[in-house]
Steps between C-alpha positions, in 0.01 A plus 500: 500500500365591137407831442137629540264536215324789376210330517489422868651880548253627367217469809775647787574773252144612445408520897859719542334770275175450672645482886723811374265689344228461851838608730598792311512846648193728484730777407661302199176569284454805584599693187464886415151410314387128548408483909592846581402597854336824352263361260187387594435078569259285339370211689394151386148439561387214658404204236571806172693258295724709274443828595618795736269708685574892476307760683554837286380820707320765373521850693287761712404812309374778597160616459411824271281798672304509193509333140684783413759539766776291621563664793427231802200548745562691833365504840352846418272381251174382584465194204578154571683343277324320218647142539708356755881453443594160418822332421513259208662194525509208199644116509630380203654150379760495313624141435882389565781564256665186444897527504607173295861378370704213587915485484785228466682485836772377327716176339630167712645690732185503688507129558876522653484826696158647547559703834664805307324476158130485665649797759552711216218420282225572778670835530507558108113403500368634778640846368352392163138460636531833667615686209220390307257614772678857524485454045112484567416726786712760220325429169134497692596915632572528155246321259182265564569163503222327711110503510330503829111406561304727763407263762172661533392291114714256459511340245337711341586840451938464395618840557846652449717566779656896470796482200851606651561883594468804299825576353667817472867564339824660570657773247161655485368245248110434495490170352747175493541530139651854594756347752869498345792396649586890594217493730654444818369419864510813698421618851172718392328222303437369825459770712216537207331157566489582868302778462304378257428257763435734779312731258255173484458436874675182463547386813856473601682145671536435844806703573353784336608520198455346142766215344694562230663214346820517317780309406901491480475631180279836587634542821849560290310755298365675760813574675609693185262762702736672761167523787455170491809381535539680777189371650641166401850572662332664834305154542814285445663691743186434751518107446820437404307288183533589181181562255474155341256262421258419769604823693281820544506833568238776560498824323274719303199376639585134402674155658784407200507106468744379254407138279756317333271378169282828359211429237756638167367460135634657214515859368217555213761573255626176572126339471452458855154541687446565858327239520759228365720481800857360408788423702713773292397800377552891503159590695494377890195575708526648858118520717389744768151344718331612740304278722222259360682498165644167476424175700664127551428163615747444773733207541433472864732438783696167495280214668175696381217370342508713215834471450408141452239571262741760223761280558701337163420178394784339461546191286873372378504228265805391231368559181802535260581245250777377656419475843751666682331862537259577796225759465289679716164654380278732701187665502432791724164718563546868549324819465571812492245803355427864460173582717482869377642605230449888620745447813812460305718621193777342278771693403675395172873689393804410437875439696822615329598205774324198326755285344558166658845265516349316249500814238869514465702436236 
């Protein structure tokens, strides 16, 4: 029997990523940013074309005796208050990121023995299409990237959504261009962004406490600091896990969640910007919320509607001059925003612990 074609491949190849992508997993996109359980969930409004629907939350003050006095009102006195307490609310738009790229599955070999090849590809892209989402839901805490239209005038009045997190910085510096590669991740910078947090009301997650967001690299700083390692030792010898990516621990007034791909840009000296994220660089961004602070479209449980809606179009095609290469393109919407820029901080420092296999001689 001759050996099959790429061409007519290429139409059982594009429903394998589509059938795989529909049965995979809830808990395979869940990452430490994009779809995490803590944030709060968009939904996708009946009919609203390209946009998510975000409810942001204001919150209930309370009411001054007098013009001149914050102290609140009391039974004992005998004034009504002037206006009734009322919680805000607001629904924004914010229209859908649009995750794009397409790769070569690989040479001939596809035509003899697809079973292994396409096995390892959809594992290769589906991690792809999720790294780009966490990539996204990382540079949007740190820097505006998307406009959003108040669905109260729309079209007409384009507004901006809130720009990524205040920033503070280890070492004790006050601006980025002040950060140098001596200014190392330490226990108090975040001990300072909690209460700086708590010192703004910010209201706390689920469990109590606020998320701070690390990585491999700060976590190995940190435990330069002889309490927290400790901490970290007591925990490991609680669960029997170790303190690595995707595991947590509470302490300080804060859940610990380690990512495995920080926001990182470049130290000034080295003409780097917070706001050019790179895949190297000396500066790597950790982020403590509280709740409200960040939001997501969800991916939805397999066999969901809306899991049908955000999920990747697929289509594979053989578009390489010689005909013997298979590629698959996809397009993907996602979102993923800050809804109040006062819930949360960034914290940008430096890891003695940043160098990669790929930096060695």
């Amino acid at each position: 029997m001759a050996a099959s074609t790429t061409s007519t491949l290429a139409g059982t190849i594009q429903k394998y990523f589509e059938d795989s992508w529909m049965e995979m997993p809830e808990e395979e996109l869940r990452l430490p940013l994009a779809n995490n359980a803590d944030f709060e969930v968009a939904s996708i409004p009946a009919n609203g074309g390209q946009y998510a629907e975000f409810r942001k939350f204001g919150k209930l003050t309370v009411e001054p005796a007098s013009a001149t006095d914050d102290t609140p009102k009391t039974y004992a006195e005998n004034t009504e208050p002037s206006a009734p307490v009322a919680l805000s609310s607001e629904i924004i738009q914010v229209p859908f990121e649009l995750l794009r790229d397409y790769v070569d599955l690989g040479n001939v070999t596809l035509a003899t023995d697809p079973t292994d090849l396409l096995r390892k590809n959809k594992d290769a892209l589906t991690l792809l299409i999720r790294r780009k989402q966490h990539q996204l839901a990382n540079s949007h805490m740190v820097k505006q990237l998307t406009r959003v239209l108040n669905s109260s005038d729309i079209p007409a009045a384009a507004t901006y959504l809130p720009a990524g997190f205040k920033c503070i910085y280890t070492g004790g510096a006050q601006v980025f261009n002040d950060v140098t590669a001596d200014h190392l991740f330490t226990v108090n910078v975040f001990k300072k962004a909690r209460t700086l947090l708590a010192n703004a009301q910010v209201p706390r997650m689920k469990n109590g406490r606020y998320l701070a967001i690390v990585d491999e690299a700060i976590v190995a700083q940190l435990l330069e600091d002889s309490v927290f390692r400790d901490i970290v030792k007591r925990h490991q010898d609680t669960t029997q896990k170790s303190f690595g990516t995707g595991s947590m621990l509470d302490w300080e007034g804060m859940t610990w969640l380690v990512q495995d791909d920080p926001y990182r840009c470049n130290l000034a000296a080295a003409g780097g910007a917070l706001a050019n994220r790179k895949n190297t660089g000396k500066v790597r961004v950790a982020h403590v919320l509280g709740k409200g602070a960040f939001g997501y479209v969800d991916a939805g449980k397999a066999g969901s509607i809306q899991r049908r809606t955000l999920r990747p179009t697929f289509k594979v095609q053989d578009i390489s001059l010689t005909g013997t290469n298979v590629t698959v393109g996809y397009t993907m919407a996602f979102q993923a925003c800050v809804l109040d820029d006062t819930r949360g901080l960034n914290i940008a420092g430096c890891s003695q612990f940043d160098e990669s296999v790929a930096d060695l001689a």
